[in-house]
Amino acid sequence: MIQVHPEMDDERLVALFDKSVHRQWAQDAVAWEDFDRVPASVRKDLAMVLTPVYLGEQTAMVGVATVIPMLLMRGEHEASLCLAGMELDEARHFRILNHLYRLFGHEPMPSRRLPEMWRYHARLLKSRDPMEWVWGILISDLFARRFYKAVGELDPQGLLGALTRRILQDEARHQAFSDLYLERELPTAAPERRRALLDERDDLFRVMDALATRLSANANALGIDHDALLDGLWSDTERWADRLGLGATGRPRPHGGAVSRGRAS
Ligand SMILES: [Fe+2]
Ligand SMILES: [Fe+2]
């Protein structure tokens, strides 16, 4: 898995890693005292709707750490370098949300109310295909982009706006990585591996749909239309699937919470 002096000749991925090193930031980059201006009336609803994202940041940490050895086994040193940078980003997002929850004074949604998310994660964790992981990470990042934007708009001049703008810059780099990686790997992937990616996307949307239904009262109270958000996200993934040549685009967005047993085993 480890080579003393690997080639590292994928210049684009190495440049992306260098960029991520330059763009690191710490928790004290934002004015936490501005939290006082987040109205008390929205804190409880925010604590609820942020729960899947909070869990998603932790899952991203686990996912990235899981994929790095897979990539190293394949001699993909440049990609593993990018993911090492991403690991710190996701750890920071997790840390920041953890701090935000302390300020909220409200707990996230209890994990027993997120059964679909656990089932989806259990399925993904069985996968040994880095492409499935990177595709899942891309969809999560696209979701994060829409969701954090919506949260930032609740308080554009304050703490939520400042935090989400920073996180969104990190997520944009993650999308750039997934784009470069999938663009390189997909052309030689067997048709069944490509189909598995579309199945994975459907499963992820069923999970998100179930969660959106459960969180709709809290989201509505904040003026966030979860259904419209998922429609927008579906269009985002359609565009990416189309651009990456995955085929089978133009399908309706799946609803409901049943996650398939999947191919990952
Ligand atoms: Fe993140
Ligand atoms: Fe991310």
PDB file of C-alpha atoms and ligand atoms in Angstrom:
ATOM      1  CA  MET A   1       0.000   0.000   0.000  1.00  0.00           C
ATOM      2  CA  ILE A   2       2.784   2.427   0.886  1.00  0.00           C
ATOM      3  CA  GLN A   3       5.498   3.304  -1.595  1.00  0.00           C
ATOM      4  CA  VAL A   4       8.630   5.161  -0.569  1.00  0.00           C
ATOM      5  CA  HIS A   5       8.663   7.483  -3.559  1.00  0.00           C
ATOM      6  CA  PRO A   6       5.502   7.302  -5.698  1.00  0.00           C
ATOM      7  CA  GLU A   7       5.345   9.127  -9.019  1.00  0.00           C
ATOM      8  CA  MET A   8       2.512  11.579  -8.223  1.00  0.00           C
ATOM      9  CA  ASP A   9       2.205  12.693 -11.821  1.00  0.00           C
ATOM     10  CA  ASP A  10      -1.505  13.651 -11.820  1.00  0.00           C
ATOM     11  CA  GLU A  11      -0.797  17.378 -11.702  1.00  0.00           C
ATOM     12  CA  ARG A  12      -4.440  18.414 -11.419  1.00  0.00           C
ATOM     13  CA  LEU A  13      -5.046  16.384  -8.250  1.00  0.00           C
ATOM     14  CA  VAL A  14      -1.759  17.509  -6.697  1.00  0.00           C
ATOM     15  CA  ALA A  15      -2.675  21.159  -7.437  1.00  0.00           C
ATOM     16  CA  LEU A  16      -6.085  20.629  -5.832  1.00  0.00           C
ATOM     17  CA  PHE A  17      -4.407  19.265  -2.705  1.00  0.00           C
ATOM     18  CA  ASP A  18      -2.056  22.280  -2.563  1.00  0.00           C
ATOM     19  CA  LYS A  19      -5.069  24.563  -2.849  1.00  0.00           C
ATOM     20  CA  SER A  20      -6.757  22.788   0.052  1.00  0.00           C
ATOM     21  CA  VAL A  21      -3.656  23.309   2.214  1.00  0.00           C
ATOM     22  CA  HIS A  22      -3.687  27.050   1.444  1.00  0.00           C
ATOM     23  CA  ARG A  23      -7.406  27.353   2.198  1.00  0.00           C
ATOM     24  CA  GLN A  24      -7.459  25.779   5.643  1.00  0.00           C
ATOM     25  CA  TRP A  25      -9.156  27.767   8.398  1.00  0.00           C
ATOM     26  CA  ALA A  26      -9.865  27.305  12.080  1.00  0.00           C
ATOM     27  CA  GLN A  27     -12.904  27.628  14.270  1.00  0.00           C
ATOM     28  CA  ASP A  28     -11.839  31.108  15.445  1.00  0.00           C
ATOM     29  CA  ALA A  29     -12.156  32.459  11.863  1.00  0.00           C
ATOM     30  CA  VAL A  30     -15.761  33.471  12.595  1.00  0.00           C
ATOM     31  CA  ALA A  31     -17.253  35.747  15.253  1.00  0.00           C
ATOM     32  CA  TRP A  32     -19.047  33.284  17.514  1.00  0.00           C
ATOM     33  CA  GLU A  33     -20.359  36.156  19.662  1.00  0.00           C
ATOM     34  CA  ASP A  34     -22.736  36.873  16.744  1.00  0.00           C
ATOM     35  CA  PHE A  35     -24.654  33.762  17.778  1.00  0.00           C
ATOM     36  CA  ASP A  36     -26.609  35.996  20.153  1.00  0.00           C
ATOM     37  CA  ARG A  37     -28.279  37.507  17.077  1.00  0.00           C
ATOM     38  CA  VAL A  38     -29.660  34.127  15.941  1.00  0.00           C
ATOM     39  CA  PRO A  39     -33.274  34.414  17.146  1.00  0.00           C
ATOM     40  CA  ALA A  40     -34.096  32.026  19.979  1.00  0.00           C
ATOM     41  CA  SER A  41     -37.292  31.098  18.116  1.00  0.00           C
ATOM     42  CA  VAL A  42     -35.380  29.405  15.275  1.00  0.00           C
ATOM     43  CA  ARG A  43     -32.726  27.579  17.315  1.00  0.00           C
ATOM     44  CA  LYS A  44     -34.778  24.484  18.110  1.00  0.00           C
ATOM     45  CA  ASP A  45     -35.912  24.024  14.497  1.00  0.00           C
ATOM     46  CA  LEU A  46     -32.357  24.554  13.286  1.00  0.00           C
ATOM     47  CA  ALA A  47     -31.093  21.942  15.736  1.00  0.00           C
ATOM     48  CA  MET A  48     -33.559  19.469  14.234  1.00  0.00           C
ATOM     49  CA  VAL A  49     -33.008  20.158  10.523  1.00  0.00           C
ATOM     50  CA  LEU A  50     -29.228  20.227  10.905  1.00  0.00           C
ATOM     51  CA  THR A  51     -29.214  16.698  12.370  1.00  0.00           C
ATOM     52  CA  PRO A  52     -28.745  14.755   9.097  1.00  0.00           C
ATOM     53  CA  VAL A  53     -26.017  17.213   8.060  1.00  0.00           C
ATOM     54  CA  TYR A  54     -24.288  16.836  11.423  1.00  0.00           C
ATOM     55  CA  LEU A  55     -24.400  13.068  11.009  1.00  0.00           C
ATOM     56  CA  GLY A  56     -23.343  13.475   7.377  1.00  0.00           C
ATOM     57  CA  GLU A  57     -20.169  15.359   8.368  1.00  0.00           C
ATOM     58  CA  GLN A  58     -19.204  12.535  10.719  1.00  0.00           C
ATOM     59  CA  THR A  59     -20.000   9.978   8.039  1.00  0.00           C
ATOM     60  CA  ALA A  60     -17.869  11.922   5.580  1.00  0.00           C
ATOM     61  CA  MET A  61     -14.957  11.631   8.020  1.00  0.00           C
ATOM     62  CA  VAL A  62     -15.452   7.866   8.266  1.00  0.00           C
ATOM     63  CA  GLY A  63     -15.982   7.546   4.512  1.00  0.00           C
ATOM     64  CA  VAL A  64     -12.863   9.462   3.543  1.00  0.00           C
ATOM     65  CA  ALA A  65     -10.772   7.493   6.044  1.00  0.00           C
ATOM     66  CA  THR A  66     -12.196   4.260   4.590  1.00  0.00           C
ATOM     67  CA  VAL A  67     -11.398   5.162   0.995  1.00  0.00           C
ATOM     68  CA  ILE A  68      -7.794   6.313   1.512  1.00  0.00           C
ATOM     69  CA  PRO A  69      -6.386   2.776   2.049  1.00  0.00           C
ATOM     70  CA  MET A  70      -8.417   1.505  -0.947  1.00  0.00           C
ATOM     71  CA  LEU A  71      -6.837   4.159  -3.147  1.00  0.00           C
ATOM     72  CA  LEU A  72      -3.344   3.507  -1.819  1.00  0.00           C
ATOM     73  CA  MET A  73      -3.769  -0.203  -2.556  1.00  0.00           C
ATOM     74  CA  ARG A  74      -4.411   0.831  -6.166  1.00  0.00           C
ATOM     75  CA  GLY A  75      -1.392   3.118  -6.263  1.00  0.00           C
ATOM     76  CA  GLU A  76      -3.612   6.228  -6.468  1.00  0.00           C
ATOM     77  CA  HIS A  77      -1.398   8.428  -4.339  1.00  0.00           C
ATOM     78  CA  GLU A  78      -2.546  11.800  -5.689  1.00  0.00           C
ATOM     79  CA  ALA A  79      -6.204  11.002  -4.989  1.00  0.00           C
ATOM     80  CA  SER A  80      -5.369   9.802  -1.478  1.00  0.00           C
ATOM     81  CA  LEU A  81      -3.541  13.073  -0.866  1.00  0.00           C
ATOM     82  CA  CYS A  82      -6.669  15.043  -1.822  1.00  0.00           C
ATOM     83  CA  LEU A  83      -8.793  12.896   0.473  1.00  0.00           C
ATOM     84  CA  ALA A  84      -6.368  13.451   3.338  1.00  0.00           C
ATOM     85  CA  GLY A  85      -7.024  17.189   2.883  1.00  0.00           C
ATOM     86  CA  MET A  86     -10.757  16.510   2.715  1.00  0.00           C
ATOM     87  CA  GLU A  87     -10.554  14.550   5.971  1.00  0.00           C
ATOM     88  CA  LEU A  88      -9.436  17.646   7.848  1.00  0.00           C
ATOM     89  CA  ASP A  89     -12.207  19.703   6.203  1.00  0.00           C
ATOM     90  CA  GLU A  90     -14.897  17.242   7.259  1.00  0.00           C
ATOM     91  CA  ALA A  91     -13.409  17.028  10.751  1.00  0.00           C
ATOM     92  CA  ARG A  92     -13.606  20.836  10.966  1.00  0.00           C
ATOM     93  CA  HIS A  93     -17.248  20.854   9.795  1.00  0.00           C
ATOM     94  CA  PHE A  94     -18.088  18.227  12.397  1.00  0.00           C
ATOM     95  CA  ARG A  95     -16.260  20.201  15.093  1.00  0.00           C
ATOM     96  CA  ILE A  96     -18.070  23.406  14.128  1.00  0.00           C
ATOM     97  CA  LEU A  97     -21.491  21.809  14.180  1.00  0.00           C
ATOM     98  CA  ASN A  98     -20.665  20.233  17.522  1.00  0.00           C
ATOM     99  CA  HIS A  99     -19.868  23.696  18.875  1.00  0.00           C
ATOM    100  CA  LEU A 100     -22.995  25.165  17.290  1.00  0.00           C
ATOM    101  CA  TYR A 101     -25.151  22.561  19.042  1.00  0.00           C
ATOM    102  CA  ARG A 102     -23.635  23.567  22.388  1.00  0.00           C
ATOM    103  CA  LEU A 103     -24.713  27.135  21.684  1.00  0.00           C
ATOM    104  CA  PHE A 104     -28.186  26.095  20.499  1.00  0.00           C
ATOM    105  CA  GLY A 105     -28.919  24.531  23.840  1.00  0.00           C
ATOM    106  CA  HIS A 106     -30.973  21.954  21.953  1.00  0.00           C
ATOM    107  CA  GLU A 107     -30.176  18.349  21.136  1.00  0.00           C
ATOM    108  CA  PRO A 108     -30.122  17.004  17.560  1.00  0.00           C
ATOM    109  CA  MET A 109     -32.897  14.636  16.484  1.00  0.00           C
ATOM    110  CA  PRO A 110     -32.422  11.323  18.355  1.00  0.00           C
ATOM    111  CA  SER A 111     -30.613   8.734  16.237  1.00  0.00           C
ATOM    112  CA  ARG A 112     -33.444   6.201  16.641  1.00  0.00           C
ATOM    113  CA  ARG A 113     -35.519   8.526  14.449  1.00  0.00           C
ATOM    114  CA  LEU A 114     -33.026   8.232  11.599  1.00  0.00           C
ATOM    115  CA  PRO A 115     -33.259   4.501  10.784  1.00  0.00           C
ATOM    116  CA  GLU A 116     -32.981   4.940   6.995  1.00  0.00           C
ATOM    117  CA  MET A 117     -29.734   6.844   7.362  1.00  0.00           C
ATOM    118  CA  TRP A 118     -28.172   4.040   9.397  1.00  0.00           C
ATOM    119  CA  ARG A 119     -29.318   1.459   6.843  1.00  0.00           C
ATOM    120  CA  TYR A 120     -27.847   3.495   3.999  1.00  0.00           C
ATOM    121  CA  HIS A 121     -24.545   3.916   5.836  1.00  0.00           C
ATOM    122  CA  ALA A 122     -24.410   0.197   6.644  1.00  0.00           C
ATOM    123  CA  ARG A 123     -24.802  -0.546   2.953  1.00  0.00           C
ATOM    124  CA  LEU A 124     -22.151   1.929   1.884  1.00  0.00           C
ATOM    125  CA  LEU A 125     -19.669   0.797   4.519  1.00  0.00           C
ATOM    126  CA  LYS A 126     -19.655  -2.650   2.906  1.00  0.00           C
ATOM    127  CA  SER A 127     -18.504  -1.235  -0.407  1.00  0.00           C
ATOM    128  CA  ARG A 128     -14.926  -1.816  -1.492  1.00  0.00           C
ATOM    129  CA  ASP A 129     -15.322   0.225  -4.674  1.00  0.00           C
ATOM    130  CA  PRO A 130     -13.742   3.713  -4.329  1.00  0.00           C
ATOM    131  CA  MET A 131     -15.887   4.932  -7.216  1.00  0.00           C
ATOM    132  CA  GLU A 132     -19.084   4.168  -5.261  1.00  0.00           C
ATOM    133  CA  TRP A 133     -17.661   6.055  -2.323  1.00  0.00           C
ATOM    134  CA  VAL A 134     -16.576   9.069  -4.344  1.00  0.00           C
ATOM    135  CA  TRP A 135     -19.973   9.203  -6.064  1.00  0.00           C
ATOM    136  CA  GLY A 136     -21.721   9.041  -2.663  1.00  0.00           C
ATOM    137  CA  ILE A 137     -19.413  11.754  -1.349  1.00  0.00           C
ATOM    138  CA  LEU A 138     -20.214  13.917  -4.393  1.00  0.00           C
ATOM    139  CA  ILE A 139     -23.984  13.635  -3.856  1.00  0.00           C
ATOM    140  CA  SER A 140     -23.538  14.429  -0.153  1.00  0.00           C
ATOM    141  CA  ASP A 141     -21.445  17.461  -1.060  1.00  0.00           C
ATOM    142  CA  LEU A 142     -24.073  18.644  -3.557  1.00  0.00           C
ATOM    143  CA  PHE A 143     -26.711  18.254  -0.842  1.00  0.00           C
ATOM    144  CA  ALA A 144     -24.483  20.122   1.614  1.00  0.00           C
ATOM    145  CA  ARG A 145     -24.140  22.942  -0.897  1.00  0.00           C
ATOM    146  CA  ARG A 146     -27.906  23.442  -1.225  1.00  0.00           C
ATOM    147  CA  PHE A 147     -28.592  22.925   2.444  1.00  0.00           C
ATOM    148  CA  TYR A 148     -25.860  25.189   3.820  1.00  0.00           C
ATOM    149  CA  LYS A 149     -26.903  27.878   1.335  1.00  0.00           C
ATOM    150  CA  ALA A 150     -30.474  27.717   2.679  1.00  0.00           C
ATOM    151  CA  VAL A 151     -29.208  27.924   6.279  1.00  0.00           C
ATOM    152  CA  GLY A 152     -26.888  30.826   5.433  1.00  0.00           C
ATOM    153  CA  GLU A 153     -29.819  32.754   3.961  1.00  0.00           C
ATOM    154  CA  LEU A 154     -31.545  32.660   7.358  1.00  0.00           C
ATOM    155  CA  ASP A 155     -28.805  34.912   8.731  1.00  0.00           C
ATOM    156  CA  PRO A 156     -26.715  36.209   5.802  1.00  0.00           C
ATOM    157  CA  GLN A 157     -24.918  39.000   7.685  1.00  0.00           C
ATOM    158  CA  GLY A 158     -24.434  37.037  10.884  1.00  0.00           C
ATOM    159  CA  LEU A 159     -22.746  33.922  12.215  1.00  0.00           C
ATOM    160  CA  LEU A 160     -24.728  31.403  10.124  1.00  0.00           C
ATOM    161  CA  GLY A 161     -23.920  33.291   6.925  1.00  0.00           C
ATOM    162  CA  ALA A 162     -20.203  33.522   7.796  1.00  0.00           C
ATOM    163  CA  LEU A 163     -19.954  29.865   8.783  1.00  0.00           C
ATOM    164  CA  THR A 164     -21.808  28.475   5.799  1.00  0.00           C
ATOM    165  CA  ARG A 165     -19.827  30.609   3.321  1.00  0.00           C
ATOM    166  CA  ARG A 166     -16.604  29.100   4.669  1.00  0.00           C
ATOM    167  CA  ILE A 167     -17.951  25.548   4.683  1.00  0.00           C
ATOM    168  CA  LEU A 168     -19.270  25.993   1.127  1.00  0.00           C
ATOM    169  CA  GLN A 169     -15.770  26.890  -0.098  1.00  0.00           C
ATOM    170  CA  ASP A 170     -14.506  23.597   1.342  1.00  0.00           C
ATOM    171  CA  GLU A 171     -17.383  21.669  -0.231  1.00  0.00           C
ATOM    172  CA  ALA A 172     -16.642  23.234  -3.622  1.00  0.00           C
ATOM    173  CA  ARG A 173     -13.118  21.754  -3.459  1.00  0.00           C
ATOM    174  CA  HIS A 174     -14.571  18.370  -2.565  1.00  0.00           C
ATOM    175  CA  GLN A 175     -16.806  18.540  -5.639  1.00  0.00           C
ATOM    176  CA  ALA A 176     -13.795  19.445  -7.749  1.00  0.00           C
ATOM    177  CA  PHE A 177     -12.014  16.335  -6.479  1.00  0.00           C
ATOM    178  CA  SER A 178     -14.988  14.037  -7.160  1.00  0.00           C
ATOM    179  CA  ASP A 179     -15.301  15.548 -10.614  1.00  0.00           C
ATOM    180  CA  LEU A 180     -11.650  14.943 -11.513  1.00  0.00           C
ATOM    181  CA  TYR A 181     -11.675  11.453 -10.046  1.00  0.00           C
ATOM    182  CA  LEU A 182     -14.893  10.252 -11.640  1.00  0.00           C
ATOM    183  CA  GLU A 183     -14.036  11.860 -14.961  1.00  0.00           C
ATOM    184  CA  ARG A 184     -10.868   9.781 -14.975  1.00  0.00           C
ATOM    185  CA  GLU A 185     -12.335   6.491 -13.667  1.00  0.00           C
ATOM    186  CA  LEU A 186     -15.753   6.276 -15.282  1.00  0.00           C
ATOM    187  CA  PRO A 187     -14.757   5.856 -18.930  1.00  0.00           C
ATOM    188  CA  THR A 188     -13.174   2.467 -18.181  1.00  0.00           C
ATOM    189  CA  ALA A 189     -15.787   1.293 -15.658  1.00  0.00           C
ATOM    190  CA  ALA A 190     -17.926  -1.755 -16.536  1.00  0.00           C
ATOM    191  CA  PRO A 191     -21.627  -1.054 -17.226  1.00  0.00           C
ATOM    192  CA  GLU A 192     -22.705  -2.814 -14.020  1.00  0.00           C
ATOM    193  CA  ARG A 193     -20.494  -0.532 -11.941  1.00  0.00           C
ATOM    194  CA  ARG A 194     -22.067   2.497 -13.606  1.00  0.00           C
ATOM    195  CA  ARG A 195     -25.553   1.125 -12.931  1.00  0.00           C
ATOM    196  CA  ALA A 196     -24.560   0.562  -9.295  1.00  0.00           C
ATOM    197  CA  LEU A 197     -23.821   4.287  -9.011  1.00  0.00           C
ATOM    198  CA  LEU A 198     -27.303   5.198 -10.220  1.00  0.00           C
ATOM    199  CA  ASP A 199     -28.841   2.667  -7.788  1.00  0.00           C
ATOM    200  CA  GLU A 200     -26.771   4.204  -5.038  1.00  0.00           C
ATOM    201  CA  ARG A 201     -28.100   7.635  -5.958  1.00  0.00           C
ATOM    202  CA  ASP A 202     -31.694   6.363  -5.836  1.00  0.00           C
ATOM    203  CA  ASP A 203     -31.100   4.879  -2.398  1.00  0.00           C
ATOM    204  CA  LEU A 204     -29.601   8.077  -1.116  1.00  0.00           C
ATOM    205  CA  PHE A 205     -32.589  10.063  -2.362  1.00  0.00           C
ATOM    206  CA  ARG A 206     -35.031   7.645  -0.686  1.00  0.00           C
ATOM    207  CA  VAL A 207     -33.183   8.210   2.561  1.00  0.00           C
ATOM    208  CA  MET A 208     -33.214  11.978   2.133  1.00  0.00           C
ATOM    209  CA  ASP A 209     -36.892  11.964   1.187  1.00  0.00           C
ATOM    210  CA  ALA A 210     -37.791  10.012   4.331  1.00  0.00           C
ATOM    211  CA  LEU A 211     -35.753  12.389   6.460  1.00  0.00           C
ATOM    212  CA  ALA A 212     -37.258  15.436   4.761  1.00  0.00           C
ATOM    213  CA  THR A 213     -40.757  14.151   5.532  1.00  0.00           C
ATOM    214  CA  ARG A 214     -39.843  13.651   9.165  1.00  0.00           C
ATOM    215  CA  LEU A 215     -38.281  17.102   9.438  1.00  0.00           C
ATOM    216  CA  SER A 216     -40.826  18.992   7.337  1.00  0.00           C
ATOM    217  CA  ALA A 217     -42.515  20.795  10.261  1.00  0.00           C
ATOM    218  CA  ASN A 218     -39.168  22.161  11.490  1.00  0.00           C
ATOM    219  CA  ALA A 219     -38.026  23.026   7.965  1.00  0.00           C
ATOM    220  CA  ASN A 220     -41.327  24.797   7.201  1.00  0.00           C
ATOM    221  CA  ALA A 221     -41.006  26.840  10.390  1.00  0.00           C
ATOM    222  CA  LEU A 222     -37.653  28.080   9.058  1.00  0.00           C
ATOM    223  CA  GLY A 223     -39.062  28.730   5.576  1.00  0.00           C
ATOM    224  CA  ILE A 224     -36.940  25.928   4.073  1.00  0.00           C
ATOM    225  CA  ASP A 225     -38.838  23.912   1.481  1.00  0.00           C
ATOM    226  CA  HIS A 226     -37.168  20.525   1.781  1.00  0.00           C
ATOM    227  CA  ASP A 227     -39.078  19.076  -1.154  1.00  0.00           C
ATOM    228  CA  ALA A 228     -37.958  21.885  -3.456  1.00  0.00           C
ATOM    229  CA  LEU A 229     -34.436  21.466  -2.090  1.00  0.00           C
ATOM    230  CA  LEU A 230     -34.456  17.764  -3.017  1.00  0.00           C
ATOM    231  CA  ASP A 231     -35.891  18.532  -6.453  1.00  0.00           C
ATOM    232  CA  GLY A 232     -33.026  20.966  -6.977  1.00  0.00           C
ATOM    233  CA  LEU A 233     -30.526  18.392  -5.751  1.00  0.00           C
ATOM    234  CA  TRP A 234     -31.975  15.770  -8.103  1.00  0.00           C
ATOM    235  CA  SER A 235     -31.438  18.185 -11.004  1.00  0.00           C
ATOM    236  CA  ASP A 236     -27.852  18.761  -9.811  1.00  0.00           C
ATOM    237  CA  THR A 237     -27.129  15.027  -9.831  1.00  0.00           C
ATOM    238  CA  GLU A 238     -28.831  14.640 -13.216  1.00  0.00           C
ATOM    239  CA  ARG A 239     -26.512  17.271 -14.650  1.00  0.00           C
ATOM    240  CA  TRP A 240     -23.460  15.572 -13.164  1.00  0.00           C
ATOM    241  CA  ALA A 241     -24.560  12.094 -14.244  1.00  0.00           C
ATOM    242  CA  ASP A 242     -25.141  13.445 -17.728  1.00  0.00           C
ATOM    243  CA  ARG A 243     -21.831  15.228 -17.902  1.00  0.00           C
ATOM    244  CA  LEU A 244     -19.945  12.213 -16.582  1.00  0.00           C
ATOM    245  CA  GLY A 245     -21.701  10.018 -19.152  1.00  0.00           C
ATOM    246  CA  LEU A 246     -23.436   7.785 -16.604  1.00  0.00           C
ATOM    247  CA  GLY A 247     -26.527   7.432 -18.792  1.00  0.00           C
ATOM    248  CA  ALA A 248     -30.071   6.686 -17.574  1.00  0.00           C
ATOM    249  CA  THR A 249     -30.767  10.323 -16.776  1.00  0.00           C
ATOM    250  CA  GLY A 250     -34.253  11.818 -17.085  1.00  0.00           C
ATOM    251  CA  ARG A 251     -35.762   9.512 -14.481  1.00  0.00           C
ATOM    252  CA  PRO A 252     -38.138  10.871 -11.819  1.00  0.00           C
ATOM    253  CA  ARG A 253     -36.798  11.427  -8.339  1.00  0.00           C
ATOM    254  CA  PRO A 254     -37.426   8.375  -6.094  1.00  0.00           C
ATOM    255  CA  HIS A 255     -39.515   8.863  -2.952  1.00  0.00           C
ATOM    256  CA  GLY A 256     -39.958   6.790   0.190  1.00  0.00           C
ATOM    257  CA  GLY A 257     -37.558   5.391   2.718  1.00  0.00           C
ATOM    258  CA  ALA A 258     -36.867   1.765   1.643  1.00  0.00           C
ATOM    259  CA  VAL A 259     -33.187   1.268   0.913  1.00  0.00           C
ATOM    260  CA  SER A 260     -32.297  -1.571  -1.447  1.00  0.00           C
ATOM    261  CA  ARG A 261     -29.944  -4.280  -0.265  1.00  0.00           C
ATOM    262  CA  GLY A 262     -27.541  -2.997  -2.890  1.00  0.00           C
ATOM    263  CA  ARG A 263     -24.684  -4.581  -4.730  1.00  0.00           C
ATOM    264  CA  ALA A 264     -22.015  -3.582  -2.312  1.00  0.00           C
ATOM    265  CA  SER A 265     -20.903  -6.753  -0.595  1.00  0.00           C
TER     266      SER A 265
HETATM  267 FE    FE B   1     -18.474  18.698   5.031  1.00  0.00          FE
HETATM  268 FE    FE B   2     -17.565  17.460   1.827  1.00  0.00          FE
END
